[in-house]
């Protein structure tokens, strides 16, 4: 990989409102850098404006700081953009950085999925920004390097071009009526793919669309204990979201409680998600242009995030580290 790719800034218009940035949003092969902030020391400025302008991780020991939705990442590691069994999508977002344990898990999962499903590999979506923190667009989470989106589309059997990584759309897995998976897209390999991810001990939760959870409950064979980690959530119909536990000894990481309630496959467990009001929500009445959302300021993040933000840049990986297939 050309090491200049590491310095590709996020493709964003300076929208004040953080609109979603799902896998279906296209990237750019020619992203434009964000303009300098007029007053970066303004205490009222949103932290997302500051973290989005950091193109490399902090030269600090690895540490997940704060919560999944309000924190930052020290010592982030890059997911190489290509490996034998994975490829990273939407490079222009510069969100292929995570806690070292997250990166190791994704590499291991890719190899296991290749072995267990026969697919060439997996397509990796957003992990996090180089220093974590709030993003200008998209996720509320993905802030501490312990979240990762993985496409449900199998990796093609060839090395994707830059254009393909920015413009290819993920495959919709849910039927048009939203009540089940689409049999034209969903395969027996998909439940094996999700099983492999859920059986990783460091994975605490996996978010999928309720129709996908329904299919997993119906199709999973053998030991089904891993189904307890699979949680229905809005969207997540062409990718799934892995959330890892706080690493051992990470005193500044604020994790979530463990799941209970068994497999989550009883009719009562899924009934809410298939209500017509949930599947077909009524549009909200128009209230005029949305007010700009500043989001949390740097002072509202954990105190240690200030040191992460202003730490020197970590040394860039060389081309061989950045692209394991070249």
Coordinates of C-alpha atoms in Angstrom, one line a residue:
X1 CA 0.0 0.0 0.0
X2 CA 1.1 3.5 -0.7
X3 CA 1.8 4.9 2.8
X4 CA 0.1 8.1 1.7
X5 CA -3.2 6.3 2.1
X6 CA -2.7 6.5 5.8
X7 CA -3.0 10.3 5.5
X8 CA -6.2 10.2 3.6
X9 CA -8.5 12.5 5.6
X10 CA -12.1 11.7 6.2
X11 CA -14.5 12.4 3.4
X12 CA -16.9 14.8 5.0
X13 CA -18.7 18.0 4.3
X14 CA -18.6 20.2 7.3
X15 CA -22.1 19.3 8.3
X16 CA -23.1 20.5 11.8
X17 CA -25.5 17.6 12.1
X18 CA -23.9 14.1 12.4
X19 CA -25.8 12.2 9.7
X20 CA -25.2 8.5 9.3
X21 CA -22.3 7.0 7.4
X22 CA -23.3 3.4 6.8
X23 CA -21.6 0.9 4.5
X24 CA -23.9 2.0 1.6
X25 CA -22.5 5.5 1.6
X26 CA -19.9 5.9 -1.1
X27 CA -16.4 7.2 -0.3
X28 CA -14.1 9.2 -2.6
X29 CA -10.9 8.4 -4.4
X30 CA -10.0 12.0 -4.1
X31 CA -10.9 13.1 -0.6
X32 CA -10.4 16.8 0.3
X33 CA -8.7 17.6 3.6
X34 CA -10.8 19.3 6.3
X35 CA -10.0 23.0 6.5
X36 CA -8.1 24.3 9.6
X37 CA -10.3 25.3 12.5
X38 CA -10.5 29.0 13.0
X39 CA -10.0 28.7 16.8
X40 CA -9.1 25.1 17.8
X41 CA -8.7 26.2 21.4
X42 CA -12.3 27.3 21.7
X43 CA -13.6 25.3 24.7
X44 CA -17.1 25.3 23.1
X45 CA -16.0 23.5 20.0
X46 CA -17.2 19.9 19.5
X47 CA -14.6 17.3 20.2
X48 CA -15.5 15.6 16.9
X49 CA -14.0 18.6 15.1
X50 CA -10.7 18.0 16.8
X51 CA -10.5 14.2 16.6
X52 CA -11.5 14.2 13.0
X53 CA -8.5 16.2 12.1
X54 CA -6.0 13.8 13.7
X55 CA -4.9 11.5 10.8
X56 CA -2.6 9.3 12.8
X57 CA -2.8 7.6 16.2
X58 CA -1.2 9.0 19.4
X59 CA 2.3 7.8 20.2
X60 CA 1.2 6.4 23.5
X61 CA 0.8 2.9 25.0
X62 CA -2.5 1.2 23.8
X63 CA -5.4 2.2 26.0
X64 CA -9.2 2.3 25.6
X65 CA -10.4 5.3 27.5
X66 CA -14.0 6.0 28.5
X67 CA -17.1 4.4 27.1
X68 CA -18.0 3.1 23.7
X69 CA -20.0 6.4 23.0
X70 CA -17.9 8.9 25.0
X71 CA -14.1 8.2 24.9
X72 CA -10.9 8.0 22.9
X73 CA -8.1 5.6 22.0
X74 CA -4.4 5.8 22.8
X75 CA -1.9 3.8 20.8
X76 CA -4.3 2.8 18.1
X77 CA -3.2 0.2 15.5
X78 CA -4.0 0.2 11.8
X79 CA -5.8 -2.7 10.2
X80 CA -3.7 -3.5 7.1
X81 CA -6.0 -2.6 4.2
X82 CA -5.5 -6.0 2.6
X83 CA -4.6 -9.5 3.8
X84 CA -4.9 -13.0 2.5
X85 CA -8.4 -13.2 3.9
X86 CA -9.6 -9.6 4.4
X87 CA -9.9 -6.3 2.6
X88 CA -10.8 -2.9 4.2
X89 CA -13.5 -0.8 2.6
X90 CA -14.1 3.0 2.4
X91 CA -10.4 3.9 2.9
X92 CA -11.3 7.6 2.5
X93 CA -13.0 7.6 5.9
X94 CA -9.7 6.8 7.7
X95 CA -11.6 4.6 10.2
X96 CA -9.4 1.5 10.0
X97 CA -7.8 2.0 13.4
X98 CA -8.5 0.2 16.6
X99 CA -7.2 -1.2 19.9
X100 CA -4.5 -3.8 19.1
X101 CA -6.7 -6.6 20.4
X102 CA -9.4 -5.6 18.0
X103 CA -7.1 -5.7 15.0
X104 CA -5.8 -9.1 16.1
X105 CA -9.3 -10.4 16.5
X106 CA -10.4 -9.2 13.0
X107 CA -7.4 -10.9 11.4
X108 CA -8.1 -14.1 13.3
X109 CA -11.8 -14.0 12.4
X110 CA -11.0 -13.5 8.7
X111 CA -8.8 -16.6 8.7
X112 CA -11.5 -18.7 10.6
X113 CA -14.3 -17.6 8.3
X114 CA -12.2 -18.5 5.2
X115 CA -11.6 -21.9 6.7
X116 CA -15.1 -22.6 7.9
X117 CA -17.2 -21.1 5.1
X118 CA -15.0 -21.5 2.0
X119 CA -15.3 -17.7 1.3
X120 CA -12.2 -15.9 0.1
X121 CA -12.4 -13.7 3.2
X122 CA -14.3 -10.8 4.8
X123 CA -14.8 -7.1 4.0
X124 CA -14.0 -4.8 7.0
X125 CA -16.0 -1.6 7.4
X126 CA -15.5 1.1 10.0
X127 CA -13.5 0.4 13.1
X128 CA -12.5 3.8 14.4
X129 CA -10.6 7.0 13.9
X130 CA -6.8 7.0 14.6
X131 CA -7.4 8.4 18.1
X132 CA -11.0 7.3 18.5
X133 CA -13.3 9.9 19.9
X134 CA -16.5 11.3 18.4
X135 CA -16.7 11.4 14.6
X136 CA -18.1 14.1 12.4
X137 CA -20.5 11.7 10.7
X138 CA -22.1 8.3 11.4
X139 CA -21.5 6.3 14.6
X140 CA -22.2 7.4 18.1
X141 CA -20.0 4.5 19.3
X142 CA -16.7 3.3 17.7
X143 CA -14.9 5.8 20.0
X144 CA -12.5 3.6 22.0
X145 CA -11.2 1.1 19.4
X146 CA -13.4 -1.8 20.5
X147 CA -16.2 -1.6 17.9
X148 CA -15.9 -2.8 14.3
X149 CA -18.4 -3.2 11.4
X150 CA -18.0 -6.1 9.1
X151 CA -19.9 -6.4 5.8
X152 CA -22.1 -9.5 5.3
X153 CA -21.0 -9.5 1.7
X154 CA -18.2 -12.1 1.2
X155 CA -14.8 -10.8 0.0
X156 CA -14.4 -11.1 -3.7
X157 CA -11.6 -13.4 -5.0
X158 CA -9.5 -10.6 -6.3
X159 CA -7.8 -7.5 -4.9
X160 CA -10.2 -4.7 -5.0
X161 CA -9.2 -1.4 -6.6
X162 CA -9.3 1.9 -4.8
X163 CA -12.5 2.8 -6.8
X164 CA -14.2 -0.5 -5.9
X165 CA -13.4 0.0 -2.2
X166 CA -15.1 3.4 -2.2
X167 CA -18.0 2.7 -4.5
X168 CA -19.1 -1.0 -4.1
X169 CA -22.3 -1.4 -2.1
X170 CA -22.8 -4.1 0.5
X171 CA -25.5 -6.7 -0.2
X172 CA -28.8 -6.1 1.5
X173 CA -29.6 -9.3 3.5
X174 CA -33.2 -8.4 4.7
X175 CA -36.3 -9.1 2.7
X176 CA -38.2 -6.0 1.5
X177 CA -41.0 -6.5 4.0
X178 CA -38.4 -6.6 6.8
X179 CA -39.8 -9.7 8.3
X180 CA -37.1 -12.2 7.4
X181 CA -33.8 -12.5 5.5
X182 CA -33.8 -12.4 1.7
X183 CA -33.2 -16.0 0.5
X184 CA -31.6 -14.7 -2.6
X185 CA -28.8 -13.1 -0.5
X186 CA -28.7 -15.1 2.7
X187 CA -26.8 -18.4 2.7
X188 CA -25.9 -21.2 5.2
X189 CA -22.4 -19.7 5.4
X190 CA -23.8 -16.5 6.9
X191 CA -24.8 -18.1 10.2
X192 CA -21.4 -19.8 10.4
X193 CA -19.7 -16.5 9.8
X194 CA -21.6 -14.9 12.7
X195 CA -21.0 -17.9 14.9
X196 CA -17.3 -17.6 14.4
X197 CA -17.4 -14.0 15.4
X198 CA -19.6 -14.6 18.5
X199 CA -17.5 -17.5 19.7
X200 CA -14.5 -15.2 20.1
X201 CA -14.1 -14.8 23.9
X202 CA -13.3 -11.1 23.8
X203 CA -16.5 -10.3 21.8
X204 CA -19.3 -9.2 24.2
X205 CA -22.0 -8.2 21.8
X206 CA -22.8 -8.4 18.1
X207 CA -25.6 -6.2 16.7
X208 CA -27.6 -7.4 13.7
X209 CA -31.0 -6.7 12.2
X210 CA -33.8 -8.5 13.9
X211 CA -34.6 -10.4 10.7
X212 CA -31.0 -11.8 10.8
X213 CA -31.3 -12.7 14.5
X214 CA -34.5 -14.6 13.5
X215 CA -32.7 -16.5 10.8
X216 CA -29.9 -17.4 13.2
X217 CA -32.3 -18.7 15.7
X218 CA -33.9 -20.9 13.0
X219 CA -30.8 -22.2 11.4
X220 CA -28.0 -22.5 14.0
X221 CA -26.9 -26.0 14.8
X222 CA -24.9 -27.7 17.5
X223 CA -23.8 -25.6 20.4
X224 CA -26.1 -22.5 20.3
X225 CA -24.8 -20.7 23.4
X226 CA -23.2 -18.1 21.2
X227 CA -26.6 -16.8 20.2
X228 CA -26.9 -15.0 23.5
X229 CA -24.3 -12.5 22.2
X230 CA -26.3 -11.7 19.0
X231 CA -28.5 -8.7 19.7
X232 CA -31.2 -7.2 17.4
X233 CA -30.8 -3.5 16.6
X234 CA -32.0 -1.0 14.1
X235 CA -30.4 -1.1 10.7
X236 CA -27.5 -3.6 10.5
X237 CA -29.1 -5.3 7.5
X238 CA -26.0 -5.4 5.3
X239 CA -23.3 -5.4 8.0
X240 CA -22.9 -6.5 11.6
X241 CA -21.3 -4.7 14.5
X242 CA -18.8 -6.4 16.8
X243 CA -18.3 -4.9 20.3
X244 CA -15.5 -6.2 22.4
X245 CA -15.1 -6.3 26.1
X246 CA -12.8 -3.8 27.9
X247 CA -9.3 -5.3 27.8
X248 CA -8.1 -6.9 31.1
X249 CA -6.6 -4.3 33.3
X250 CA -8.0 -1.3 31.5
X251 CA -9.1 0.7 34.5
X252 CA -10.2 3.7 32.3
X253 CA -12.4 1.7 30.0
X254 CA -16.1 1.7 30.9
X255 CA -17.7 -1.5 29.7
X256 CA -21.2 -2.8 29.5
X257 CA -23.0 -5.4 31.7
X258 CA -23.1 -9.0 30.5
X259 CA -26.1 -10.3 28.6
X260 CA -28.6 -12.5 30.2
X261 CA -31.8 -14.2 29.1
X262 CA -30.4 -17.2 27.1
X263 CA -30.4 -17.4 23.4
X264 CA -32.8 -14.6 22.8
X265 CA -34.8 -16.7 20.4
X266 CA -38.2 -16.9 22.2
X267 CA -41.1 -15.2 20.3
X268 CA -41.3 -12.7 23.2
X269 CA -37.6 -11.8 22.7
X270 CA -38.2 -10.8 19.1
X271 CA -41.8 -9.6 19.1
X272 CA -40.9 -5.9 19.7
X273 CA -38.7 -5.8 16.6
X274 CA -41.4 -7.0 14.3
X275 CA -44.1 -4.6 15.4
X276 CA -45.4 -2.6 12.4
X277 CA -44.6 0.7 14.2
X278 CA -40.9 -0.4 14.4
X279 CA -40.7 -1.9 10.9
X280 CA -42.6 1.0 9.3
X281 CA -42.1 4.0 11.7
X282 CA -44.3 7.1 10.9
X283 CA -42.2 9.9 9.5
X284 CA -41.6 12.7 11.9
X285 CA -43.3 16.0 11.1
X286 CA -41.1 18.6 9.4
X287 CA -39.7 21.1 11.9
X288 CA -37.5 23.1 9.6
X289 CA -33.7 22.8 9.3
X290 CA -32.1 20.8 12.1
X291 CA -30.1 22.9 14.6
X292 CA -26.4 22.2 14.5
X293 CA -25.3 19.6 17.0
X294 CA -22.0 20.4 18.6
X295 CA -21.7 17.2 20.5
X296 CA -19.5 16.7 23.5
X297 CA -16.6 19.1 24.0
X298 CA -13.1 18.0 24.8
X299 CA -13.8 18.9 28.5
X300 CA -16.8 16.6 28.5
X301 CA -14.7 13.6 27.5
X302 CA -12.6 11.6 30.0
X303 CA -9.7 13.8 31.2
X304 CA -7.1 11.5 29.7
X305 CA -8.5 12.2 26.2
X306 CA -6.8 15.6 26.2
X307 CA -3.4 13.9 26.4
X308 CA -4.4 11.5 23.6
X309 CA -5.5 14.4 21.4
X310 CA -2.4 16.4 21.8
X311 CA 0.2 13.6 21.8
X312 CA 2.7 13.3 19.0
X313 CA 1.8 11.2 15.9
X314 CA 2.8 7.6 16.1
X315 CA 5.2 6.4 13.5
X316 CA 3.5 5.4 10.2
X317 CA 3.6 1.7 9.3
X318 CA 5.5 0.9 6.1
X319 CA 4.0 -0.4 2.9
X320 CA 4.3 -4.0 3.8
X321 CA 2.6 -3.6 7.1
X322 CA -0.2 -1.5 5.5
X323 CA -1.0 -4.0 2.8
X324 CA -0.2 -7.6 3.8
X325 CA -1.0 -8.9 0.2
X326 CA 1.7 -6.9 -1.6

